[in-house]
Amino acid sequence: MENQISKYRNATKDKLSVYGPSMSQFLKDIENSTRQKRFSAIPRGPIGHFIEVPQQKYRETVENILEGFLPSFVVNNDQDRILLMKLKKKYPNLRPIQFITAEFVDQLYDISNGCVQISEGEGELLIDIMRVSDPVVMNCLIDHKKMSELL
């Protein structure tokens, strides 16, 4: 658990201010609650913080597609969601946050059978132009967004 918290902390130091001036402190509260074993698994979020779009030409498109989803957090169960909502109340200046409950699976879903097959030059699939650093976050995107959609 400590290794997971350390990895999460290092991944969250940049780009947090777009989610509100208190996001760093909110994430520290989440870390502390995780250390105290109050969460069954460390919540993942904001989701946008785990996403990278290497090609500049696609960044605005991806941001528009995922816009309302980027500040969201994924929690492992309903008890974790309730605890995270209570923690969030301490930070009224954060952007609105959606809390998504989904049982955590640390292995990336195999969606190869469900992906649109495209010929060279037809375009790109959303899932292919993004890099998502956490399998739980990617699985959440697969569940809630059309990741195999043609851009």
PDB file of C-alpha atoms in Angstrom:
ATOM      1  CA  MET A   1       0.000   0.000   0.000  1.00  0.00           C
ATOM      2  CA  GLU A   2       2.842   2.426   0.847  1.00  0.00           C
ATOM      3  CA  ASN A   3       4.439   1.801  -2.556  1.00  0.00           C
ATOM      4  CA  GLN A   4       1.125   2.558  -4.250  1.00  0.00           C
ATOM      5  CA  ILE A   5       0.728   5.792  -2.255  1.00  0.00           C
ATOM      6  CA  SER A   6       4.276   6.873  -3.110  1.00  0.00           C
ATOM      7  CA  LYS A   7       3.717   6.151  -6.803  1.00  0.00           C
ATOM      8  CA  TYR A   8       0.441   8.052  -6.712  1.00  0.00           C
ATOM      9  CA  ARG A   9       2.012  11.063  -4.951  1.00  0.00           C
ATOM     10  CA  ASN A  10       4.809  11.337  -7.515  1.00  0.00           C
ATOM     11  CA  ALA A  11       2.306  11.152 -10.356  1.00  0.00           C
ATOM     12  CA  THR A  12       0.180  13.965  -8.956  1.00  0.00           C
ATOM     13  CA  LYS A  13       2.625  16.812  -8.362  1.00  0.00           C
ATOM     14  CA  ASP A  14       2.123  18.582 -11.712  1.00  0.00           C
ATOM     15  CA  LYS A  15      -0.904  20.142 -13.378  1.00  0.00           C
ATOM     16  CA  LEU A  16      -3.218  19.977 -10.369  1.00  0.00           C
ATOM     17  CA  SER A  17      -4.079  23.662 -10.194  1.00  0.00           C
ATOM     18  CA  VAL A  18      -6.556  23.365 -13.099  1.00  0.00           C
ATOM     19  CA  TYR A  19      -8.798  21.367 -10.754  1.00  0.00           C
ATOM     20  CA  GLY A  20      -8.819  24.041  -8.074  1.00  0.00           C
ATOM     21  CA  PRO A  21      -6.346  25.633  -5.684  1.00  0.00           C
ATOM     22  CA  SER A  22      -6.906  22.995  -2.983  1.00  0.00           C
ATOM     23  CA  MET A  23      -6.491  19.870  -5.104  1.00  0.00           C
ATOM     24  CA  SER A  24      -3.002  19.120  -3.757  1.00  0.00           C
ATOM     25  CA  GLN A  25      -4.268  19.292  -0.179  1.00  0.00           C
ATOM     26  CA  PHE A  26      -7.327  17.196  -1.077  1.00  0.00           C
ATOM     27  CA  LEU A  27      -5.005  14.520  -2.486  1.00  0.00           C
ATOM     28  CA  LYS A  28      -2.899  14.633   0.692  1.00  0.00           C
ATOM     29  CA  ASP A  29      -6.053  14.012   2.726  1.00  0.00           C
ATOM     30  CA  ILE A  30      -6.802  11.044   0.471  1.00  0.00           C
ATOM     31  CA  GLU A  31      -3.260   9.711   1.027  1.00  0.00           C
ATOM     32  CA  ASN A  32      -3.591  10.109   4.795  1.00  0.00           C
ATOM     33  CA  SER A  33      -6.953   8.342   4.818  1.00  0.00           C
ATOM     34  CA  THR A  34      -5.473   5.546   2.708  1.00  0.00           C
ATOM     35  CA  ARG A  35      -2.570   5.148   5.138  1.00  0.00           C
ATOM     36  CA  GLN A  36      -5.104   4.928   7.965  1.00  0.00           C
ATOM     37  CA  LYS A  37      -6.783   2.133   5.970  1.00  0.00           C
ATOM     38  CA  ARG A  38     -10.024   4.081   5.692  1.00  0.00           C
ATOM     39  CA  PHE A  39     -10.214   3.365   1.934  1.00  0.00           C
ATOM     40  CA  SER A  40     -10.303  -0.170   0.574  1.00  0.00           C
ATOM     41  CA  ALA A  41      -8.018   1.042  -2.255  1.00  0.00           C
ATOM     42  CA  ILE A  42      -6.544   4.438  -3.014  1.00  0.00           C
ATOM     43  CA  PRO A  43      -9.024   6.479  -5.081  1.00  0.00           C
ATOM     44  CA  ARG A  44      -7.805   7.459  -8.540  1.00  0.00           C
ATOM     45  CA  GLY A  45      -8.203  11.034  -9.602  1.00  0.00           C
ATOM     46  CA  PRO A  46      -8.505  13.482 -10.942  1.00  0.00           C
ATOM     47  CA  ILE A  47      -8.790  11.219 -13.978  1.00  0.00           C
ATOM     48  CA  GLY A  48      -7.332  13.856 -16.280  1.00  0.00           C
ATOM     49  CA  HIS A  49      -4.118  13.741 -14.316  1.00  0.00           C
ATOM     50  CA  PHE A  50      -3.487  10.165 -15.485  1.00  0.00           C
ATOM     51  CA  ILE A  51      -4.017  10.961 -19.178  1.00  0.00           C
ATOM     52  CA  GLU A  52      -1.432  12.085 -21.688  1.00  0.00           C
ATOM     53  CA  VAL A  53      -1.998  12.824 -25.365  1.00  0.00           C
ATOM     54  CA  PRO A  54       1.457  12.745 -26.977  1.00  0.00           C
ATOM     55  CA  GLN A  55       0.381  14.219 -30.326  1.00  0.00           C
ATOM     56  CA  GLN A  56      -0.433  17.914 -30.005  1.00  0.00           C
ATOM     57  CA  LYS A  57      -2.966  17.792 -32.866  1.00  0.00           C
ATOM     58  CA  TYR A  58      -5.275  15.511 -30.837  1.00  0.00           C
ATOM     59  CA  ARG A  59      -5.101  17.215 -27.428  1.00  0.00           C
ATOM     60  CA  GLU A  60      -7.987  19.619 -27.909  1.00  0.00           C
ATOM     61  CA  THR A  61     -10.186  16.886 -29.393  1.00  0.00           C
ATOM     62  CA  VAL A  62      -9.521  14.532 -26.475  1.00  0.00           C
ATOM     63  CA  GLU A  63     -10.089  17.330 -23.978  1.00  0.00           C
ATOM     64  CA  ASN A  64     -13.448  18.137 -25.599  1.00  0.00           C
ATOM     65  CA  ILE A  65     -14.526  14.479 -25.595  1.00  0.00           C
ATOM     66  CA  LEU A  66     -13.511  13.898 -21.962  1.00  0.00           C
ATOM     67  CA  GLU A  67     -14.095  17.435 -20.649  1.00  0.00           C
ATOM     68  CA  GLY A  68     -16.578  16.765 -17.838  1.00  0.00           C
ATOM     69  CA  PHE A  69     -14.860  13.500 -16.983  1.00  0.00           C
ATOM     70  CA  LEU A  70     -11.348  14.878 -16.385  1.00  0.00           C
ATOM     71  CA  PRO A  71     -11.875  16.104 -12.784  1.00  0.00           C
ATOM     72  CA  SER A  72     -13.636  12.840 -11.812  1.00  0.00           C
ATOM     73  CA  PHE A  73     -12.371  10.311  -9.273  1.00  0.00           C
ATOM     74  CA  VAL A  74     -12.783   6.533  -9.393  1.00  0.00           C
ATOM     75  CA  VAL A  75     -13.390   4.649  -6.145  1.00  0.00           C
ATOM     76  CA  ASN A  76     -13.424   0.921  -5.503  1.00  0.00           C
ATOM     77  CA  ASN A  77     -16.764   0.693  -3.692  1.00  0.00           C
ATOM     78  CA  ASP A  78     -19.648   2.698  -2.277  1.00  0.00           C
ATOM     79  CA  GLN A  79     -18.078   3.071   1.183  1.00  0.00           C
ATOM     80  CA  ASP A  80     -15.008   4.639  -0.442  1.00  0.00           C
ATOM     81  CA  ARG A  81     -17.289   6.969  -2.424  1.00  0.00           C
ATOM     82  CA  ILE A  82     -19.061   8.134   0.746  1.00  0.00           C
ATOM     83  CA  LEU A  83     -15.741   8.767   2.508  1.00  0.00           C
ATOM     84  CA  LEU A  84     -14.361  10.668  -0.493  1.00  0.00           C
ATOM     85  CA  MET A  85     -17.493  12.819  -0.664  1.00  0.00           C
ATOM     86  CA  LYS A  86     -17.029  13.708   3.022  1.00  0.00           C
ATOM     87  CA  LEU A  87     -13.398  14.657   2.414  1.00  0.00           C
ATOM     88  CA  LYS A  88     -14.394  16.755  -0.606  1.00  0.00           C
ATOM     89  CA  LYS A  89     -16.765  18.869   1.522  1.00  0.00           C
ATOM     90  CA  LYS A  90     -13.700  20.344   3.243  1.00  0.00           C
ATOM     91  CA  TYR A  91     -12.686  21.891  -0.115  1.00  0.00           C
ATOM     92  CA  PRO A  92     -15.554  23.974  -1.521  1.00  0.00           C
ATOM     93  CA  ASN A  93     -13.257  25.778  -3.980  1.00  0.00           C
ATOM     94  CA  LEU A  94     -12.481  22.634  -5.988  1.00  0.00           C
ATOM     95  CA  ARG A  95     -14.169  22.228  -9.344  1.00  0.00           C
ATOM     96  CA  PRO A  96     -17.220  19.947  -9.252  1.00  0.00           C
ATOM     97  CA  ILE A  97     -16.112  16.338  -9.026  1.00  0.00           C
ATOM     98  CA  GLN A  98     -17.956  13.260 -10.200  1.00  0.00           C
ATOM     99  CA  PHE A  99     -17.305  10.157  -8.092  1.00  0.00           C
ATOM    100  CA  ILE A 100     -17.424   6.939 -10.096  1.00  0.00           C
ATOM    101  CA  THR A 101     -17.777   3.641  -8.276  1.00  0.00           C
ATOM    102  CA  ALA A 102     -16.194   0.716 -10.098  1.00  0.00           C
ATOM    103  CA  GLU A 103     -14.552  -2.360  -8.661  1.00  0.00           C
ATOM    104  CA  PHE A 104     -10.836  -1.925  -9.258  1.00  0.00           C
ATOM    105  CA  VAL A 105      -9.205  -4.295 -11.706  1.00  0.00           C
ATOM    106  CA  ASP A 106      -5.454  -3.727 -11.956  1.00  0.00           C
ATOM    107  CA  GLN A 107      -5.205  -5.485 -15.304  1.00  0.00           C
ATOM    108  CA  LEU A 108      -6.238  -3.608 -18.434  1.00  0.00           C
ATOM    109  CA  TYR A 109      -9.425  -4.880 -20.073  1.00  0.00           C
ATOM    110  CA  ASP A 110      -8.967  -6.724 -23.352  1.00  0.00           C
ATOM    111  CA  ILE A 111     -11.237  -4.866 -25.758  1.00  0.00           C
ATOM    112  CA  SER A 112      -9.529  -5.987 -28.963  1.00  0.00           C
ATOM    113  CA  ASN A 113     -12.638  -7.854 -30.149  1.00  0.00           C
ATOM    114  CA  GLY A 114     -14.842  -4.792 -29.677  1.00  0.00           C
ATOM    115  CA  CYS A 115     -12.613  -2.184 -31.334  1.00  0.00           C
ATOM    116  CA  VAL A 116     -13.492  -0.646 -34.659  1.00  0.00           C
ATOM    117  CA  GLN A 117     -11.161  -1.926 -37.352  1.00  0.00           C
ATOM    118  CA  ILE A 118      -9.780   0.924 -39.442  1.00  0.00           C
ATOM    119  CA  SER A 119      -7.703   1.027 -42.573  1.00  0.00           C
ATOM    120  CA  GLU A 120      -4.570   3.110 -42.791  1.00  0.00           C
ATOM    121  CA  GLY A 121      -5.403   6.759 -43.349  1.00  0.00           C
ATOM    122  CA  GLU A 122      -9.032   6.483 -42.159  1.00  0.00           C
ATOM    123  CA  GLY A 123      -8.326   8.113 -38.818  1.00  0.00           C
ATOM    124  CA  GLU A 124      -7.368   7.197 -35.292  1.00  0.00           C
ATOM    125  CA  LEU A 125      -9.172   5.531 -32.427  1.00  0.00           C
ATOM    126  CA  LEU A 126      -9.450   7.490 -29.197  1.00  0.00           C
ATOM    127  CA  ILE A 127      -7.854   4.626 -27.256  1.00  0.00           C
ATOM    128  CA  ASP A 128      -4.816   4.649 -29.564  1.00  0.00           C
ATOM    129  CA  ILE A 129      -3.934   8.336 -29.252  1.00  0.00           C
ATOM    130  CA  MET A 130      -4.017   8.477 -25.456  1.00  0.00           C
ATOM    131  CA  ARG A 131      -1.575   7.207 -22.859  1.00  0.00           C
ATOM    132  CA  VAL A 132      -3.218   6.408 -19.538  1.00  0.00           C
ATOM    133  CA  SER A 133      -0.791   5.689 -16.704  1.00  0.00           C
ATOM    134  CA  ASP A 134      -3.139   3.641 -14.515  1.00  0.00           C
ATOM    135  CA  PRO A 135      -5.103   0.537 -15.606  1.00  0.00           C
ATOM    136  CA  VAL A 136      -7.957   1.351 -13.191  1.00  0.00           C
ATOM    137  CA  VAL A 137      -8.377   4.756 -14.856  1.00  0.00           C
ATOM    138  CA  MET A 138      -8.163   3.273 -18.362  1.00  0.00           C
ATOM    139  CA  ASN A 139     -10.738   0.603 -17.486  1.00  0.00           C
ATOM    140  CA  CYS A 140     -13.026   3.343 -16.158  1.00  0.00           C
ATOM    141  CA  LEU A 141     -12.646   5.250 -19.437  1.00  0.00           C
ATOM    142  CA  ILE A 142     -13.406   2.057 -21.378  1.00  0.00           C
ATOM    143  CA  ASP A 143     -16.533   1.506 -19.275  1.00  0.00           C
ATOM    144  CA  HIS A 144     -17.829   5.083 -19.455  1.00  0.00           C
ATOM    145  CA  LYS A 145     -16.497   6.596 -22.681  1.00  0.00           C
ATOM    146  CA  LYS A 146     -16.407   5.310 -26.249  1.00  0.00           C
ATOM    147  CA  MET A 147     -12.699   4.579 -26.336  1.00  0.00           C
ATOM    148  CA  SER A 148     -12.911   2.587 -29.558  1.00  0.00           C
ATOM    149  CA  GLU A 149     -14.580   5.523 -31.321  1.00  0.00           C
ATOM    150  CA  LEU A 150     -13.111   6.838 -34.552  1.00  0.00           C
ATOM    151  CA  LEU A 151     -11.904  10.433 -34.326  1.00  0.00           C
TER     152      LEU A 151
END
